[in-house]
Short mmCIF file of C-alpha atoms in Angstrom, two decimals:
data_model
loop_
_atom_site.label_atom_id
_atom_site.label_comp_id
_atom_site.label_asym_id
_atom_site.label_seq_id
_atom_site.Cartn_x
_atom_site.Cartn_y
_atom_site.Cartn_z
CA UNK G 1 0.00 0.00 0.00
CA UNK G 2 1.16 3.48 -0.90
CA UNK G 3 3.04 4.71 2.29
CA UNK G 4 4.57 1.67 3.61
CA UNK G 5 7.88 1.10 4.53
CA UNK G 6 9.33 -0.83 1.28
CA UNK G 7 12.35 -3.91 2.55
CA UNK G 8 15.43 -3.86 0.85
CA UNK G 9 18.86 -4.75 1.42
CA UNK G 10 20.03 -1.12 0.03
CA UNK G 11 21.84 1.26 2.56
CA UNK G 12 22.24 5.00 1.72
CA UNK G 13 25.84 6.46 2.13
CA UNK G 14 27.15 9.67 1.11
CA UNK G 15 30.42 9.97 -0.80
CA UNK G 16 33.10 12.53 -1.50
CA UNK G 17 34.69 12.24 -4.49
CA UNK G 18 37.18 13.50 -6.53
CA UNK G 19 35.41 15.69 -9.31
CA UNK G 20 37.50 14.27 -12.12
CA UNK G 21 36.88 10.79 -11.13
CA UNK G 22 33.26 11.69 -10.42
CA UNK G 23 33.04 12.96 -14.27
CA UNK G 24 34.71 9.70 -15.02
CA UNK G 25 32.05 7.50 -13.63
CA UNK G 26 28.98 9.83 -14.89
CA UNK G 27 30.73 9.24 -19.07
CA UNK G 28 30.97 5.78 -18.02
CA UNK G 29 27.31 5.29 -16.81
CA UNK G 30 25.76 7.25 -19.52
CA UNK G 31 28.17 5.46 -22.49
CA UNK G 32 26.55 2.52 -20.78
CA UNK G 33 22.94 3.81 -20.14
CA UNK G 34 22.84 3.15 -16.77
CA UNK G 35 22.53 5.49 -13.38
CA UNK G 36 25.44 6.82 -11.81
CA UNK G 37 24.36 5.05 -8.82
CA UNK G 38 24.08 1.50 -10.73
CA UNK G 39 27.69 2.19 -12.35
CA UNK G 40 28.80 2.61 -8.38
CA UNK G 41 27.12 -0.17 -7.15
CA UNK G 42 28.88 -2.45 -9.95
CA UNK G 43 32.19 -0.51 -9.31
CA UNK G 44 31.77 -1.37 -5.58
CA UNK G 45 30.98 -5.17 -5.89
CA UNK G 46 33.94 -5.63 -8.26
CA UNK G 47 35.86 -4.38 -5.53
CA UNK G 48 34.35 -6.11 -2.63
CA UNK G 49 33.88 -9.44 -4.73
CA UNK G 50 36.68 -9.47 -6.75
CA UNK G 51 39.25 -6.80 -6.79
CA UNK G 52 39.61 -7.57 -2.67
CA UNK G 53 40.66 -11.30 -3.27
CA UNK G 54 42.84 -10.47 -6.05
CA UNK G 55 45.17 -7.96 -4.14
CA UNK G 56 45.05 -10.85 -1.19
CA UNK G 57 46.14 -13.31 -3.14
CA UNK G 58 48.88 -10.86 -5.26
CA UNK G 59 46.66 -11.55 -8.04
CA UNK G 60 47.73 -9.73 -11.87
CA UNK G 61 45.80 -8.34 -14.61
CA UNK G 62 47.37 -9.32 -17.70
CA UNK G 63 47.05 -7.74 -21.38
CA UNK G 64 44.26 -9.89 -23.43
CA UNK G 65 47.31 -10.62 -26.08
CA UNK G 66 49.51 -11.73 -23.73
CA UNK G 67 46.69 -14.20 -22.24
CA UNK G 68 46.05 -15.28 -25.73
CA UNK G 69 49.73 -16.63 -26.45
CA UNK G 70 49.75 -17.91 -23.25
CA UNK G 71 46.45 -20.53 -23.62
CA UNK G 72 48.37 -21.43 -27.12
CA UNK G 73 51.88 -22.23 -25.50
CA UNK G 74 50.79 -24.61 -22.35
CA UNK G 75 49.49 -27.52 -23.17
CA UNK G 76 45.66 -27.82 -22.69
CA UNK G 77 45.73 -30.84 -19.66
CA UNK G 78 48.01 -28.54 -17.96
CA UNK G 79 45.95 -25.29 -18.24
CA UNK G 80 42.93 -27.43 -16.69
CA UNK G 81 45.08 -28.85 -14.14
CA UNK G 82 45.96 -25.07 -12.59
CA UNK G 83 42.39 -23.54 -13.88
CA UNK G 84 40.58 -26.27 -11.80
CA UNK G 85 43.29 -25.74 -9.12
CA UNK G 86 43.55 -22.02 -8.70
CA UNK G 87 39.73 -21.94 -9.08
CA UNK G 88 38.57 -23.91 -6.32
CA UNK G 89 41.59 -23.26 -4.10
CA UNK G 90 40.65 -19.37 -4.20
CA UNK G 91 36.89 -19.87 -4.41
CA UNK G 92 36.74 -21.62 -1.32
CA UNK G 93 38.86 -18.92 0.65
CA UNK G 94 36.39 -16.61 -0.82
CA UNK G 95 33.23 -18.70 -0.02
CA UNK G 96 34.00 -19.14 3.48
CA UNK G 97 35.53 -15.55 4.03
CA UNK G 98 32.27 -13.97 2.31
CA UNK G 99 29.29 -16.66 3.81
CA UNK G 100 28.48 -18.04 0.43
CA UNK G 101 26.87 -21.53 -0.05
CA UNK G 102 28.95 -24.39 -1.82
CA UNK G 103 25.86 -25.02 -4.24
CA UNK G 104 25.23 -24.73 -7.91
CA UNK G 105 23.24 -21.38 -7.19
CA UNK G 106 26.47 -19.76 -4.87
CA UNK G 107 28.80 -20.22 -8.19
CA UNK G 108 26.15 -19.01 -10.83
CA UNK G 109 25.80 -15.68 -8.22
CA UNK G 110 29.08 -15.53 -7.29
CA UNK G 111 31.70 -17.11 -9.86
CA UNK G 112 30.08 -17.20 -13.14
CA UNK G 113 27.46 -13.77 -12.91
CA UNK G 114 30.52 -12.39 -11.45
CA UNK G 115 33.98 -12.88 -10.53
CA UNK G 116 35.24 -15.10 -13.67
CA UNK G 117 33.13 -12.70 -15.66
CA UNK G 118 34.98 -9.89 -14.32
CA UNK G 119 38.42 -11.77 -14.60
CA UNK G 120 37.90 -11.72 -18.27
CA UNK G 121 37.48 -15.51 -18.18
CA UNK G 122 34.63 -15.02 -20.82
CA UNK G 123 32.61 -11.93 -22.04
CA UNK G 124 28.80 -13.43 -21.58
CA UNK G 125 27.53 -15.86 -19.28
CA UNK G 126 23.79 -17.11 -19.07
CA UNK G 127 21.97 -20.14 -17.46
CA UNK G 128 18.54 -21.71 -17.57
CA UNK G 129 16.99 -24.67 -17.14
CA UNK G 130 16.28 -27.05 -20.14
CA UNK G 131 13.32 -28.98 -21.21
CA UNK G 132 14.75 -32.02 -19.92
CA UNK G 133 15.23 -30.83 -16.25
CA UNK G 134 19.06 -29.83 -16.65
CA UNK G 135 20.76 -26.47 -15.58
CA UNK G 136 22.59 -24.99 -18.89
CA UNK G 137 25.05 -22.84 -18.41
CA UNK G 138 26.17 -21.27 -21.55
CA UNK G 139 30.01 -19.14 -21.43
CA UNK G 140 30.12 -16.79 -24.77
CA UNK G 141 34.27 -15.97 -25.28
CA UNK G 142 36.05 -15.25 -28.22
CA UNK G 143 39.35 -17.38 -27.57
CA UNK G 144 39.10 -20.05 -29.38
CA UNK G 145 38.14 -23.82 -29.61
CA UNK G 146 41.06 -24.65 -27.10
CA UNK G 147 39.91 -22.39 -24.57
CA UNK G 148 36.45 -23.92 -24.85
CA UNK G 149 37.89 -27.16 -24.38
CA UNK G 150 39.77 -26.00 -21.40
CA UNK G 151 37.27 -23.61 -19.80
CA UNK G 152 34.57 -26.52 -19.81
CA UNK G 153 36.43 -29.39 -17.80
CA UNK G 154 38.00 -26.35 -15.59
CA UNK G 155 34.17 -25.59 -14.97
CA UNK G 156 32.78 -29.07 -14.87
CA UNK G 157 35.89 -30.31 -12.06
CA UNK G 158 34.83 -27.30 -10.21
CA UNK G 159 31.01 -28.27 -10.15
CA UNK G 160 32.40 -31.62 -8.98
CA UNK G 161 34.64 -30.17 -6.26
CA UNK G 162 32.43 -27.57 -4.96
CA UNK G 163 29.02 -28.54 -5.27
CA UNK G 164 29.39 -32.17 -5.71
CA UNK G 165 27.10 -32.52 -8.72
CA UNK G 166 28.39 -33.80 -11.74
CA UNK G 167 28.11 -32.24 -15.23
CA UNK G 168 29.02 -32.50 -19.03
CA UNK G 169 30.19 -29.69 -22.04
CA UNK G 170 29.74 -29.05 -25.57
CA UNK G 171 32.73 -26.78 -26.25
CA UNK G 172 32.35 -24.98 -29.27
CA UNK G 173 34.83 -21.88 -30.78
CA UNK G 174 32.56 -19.11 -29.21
CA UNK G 175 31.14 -20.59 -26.70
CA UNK G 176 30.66 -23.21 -24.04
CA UNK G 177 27.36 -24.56 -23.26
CA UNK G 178 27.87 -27.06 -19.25
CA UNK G 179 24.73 -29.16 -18.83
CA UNK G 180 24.66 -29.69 -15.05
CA UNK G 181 23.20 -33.13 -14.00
CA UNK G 182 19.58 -32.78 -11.89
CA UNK G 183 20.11 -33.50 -8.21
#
């Protein structure tokens, strides 16, 4: 009814900011057609969510290029070996620091809407449920049929290791499609 108290989870803070990095964020948000306040938010979470763990763990951003050469000069068991590794090894840490539950649901909200998104891991990720009963989760990247290859049993060992379902992948050259087994 008009005049009751709405429930959220939003707080209200009030910021100081530098004016040039202030006029940064509005060109951002309107080049993206979004509020300033929704370009914030998304600036915040990165940091809370991602940006956080990455210092801790002496993370480093590398140039796409330089990624590129690198998926082409290790061989592909290898590159699944440390992505499974380094995955759940840090998602864990994170998971336990942060609350999150080791389900299917805490890595679509946490590791694939977000922080392997934001790690450049792919450019587009989107899930649903299929006909059949199965979560889809479909990973749109532009590296390659290797990377496919390697970013689907990196995702599928992680599944297995953190929320002990099992799943299977269709790796194509733009894209990944992991069919997660009902439960």
């Amino acid at each position: 009814m008009k005049g009751d108290l709405k429930l959220n989870n939003k707080s209200n803070v009030t910021l100081s900011i530098d004016t040039a990095i202030f006029n940064e964020i509005k060109k951002d948000s309107k080049n993206q057609t979004i509020s300033v306040n929704t370009k914030i938010n998304t600036i915040l979470a990165k940091h809370v969510l991602f940006y956080k763990h990455l210092e801790d763990q002496e993370g480093a951003s590398i140039p796409r290029k330089y990624f590129e050469a690198f998926i082409e000069l290790l061989d592909e068991n290898k590159h699944i070996e440390l992505l499974t590794n380094v995955s759940v090894e840090t998602m864990q840490a994170v998971y336990v620091h942060d609350n999150i539950p080791f389900t299917l649901d805490g890595l679509i909200k946490h590791h694939f809407e977000k922080v392997a998104l934001w790690a450049g891991a792919y450019r587009r990720f989107r899930h649903y449920v299929d006909e059949e009963g199965y979560t889809c989760l479909v990973f749109d990247h532009k590296l390659g049929i290797k990377w496919s290859r390697i970013l689907g049993a990196s995702i599928c060992n992680m599944i297995r290791e953190m929320a002990n379902q099992t799943s299977t992948f269709k790796a194509l050259s733009t894209a990944v499609l992991v069919k997660v087994d009902k439960k």
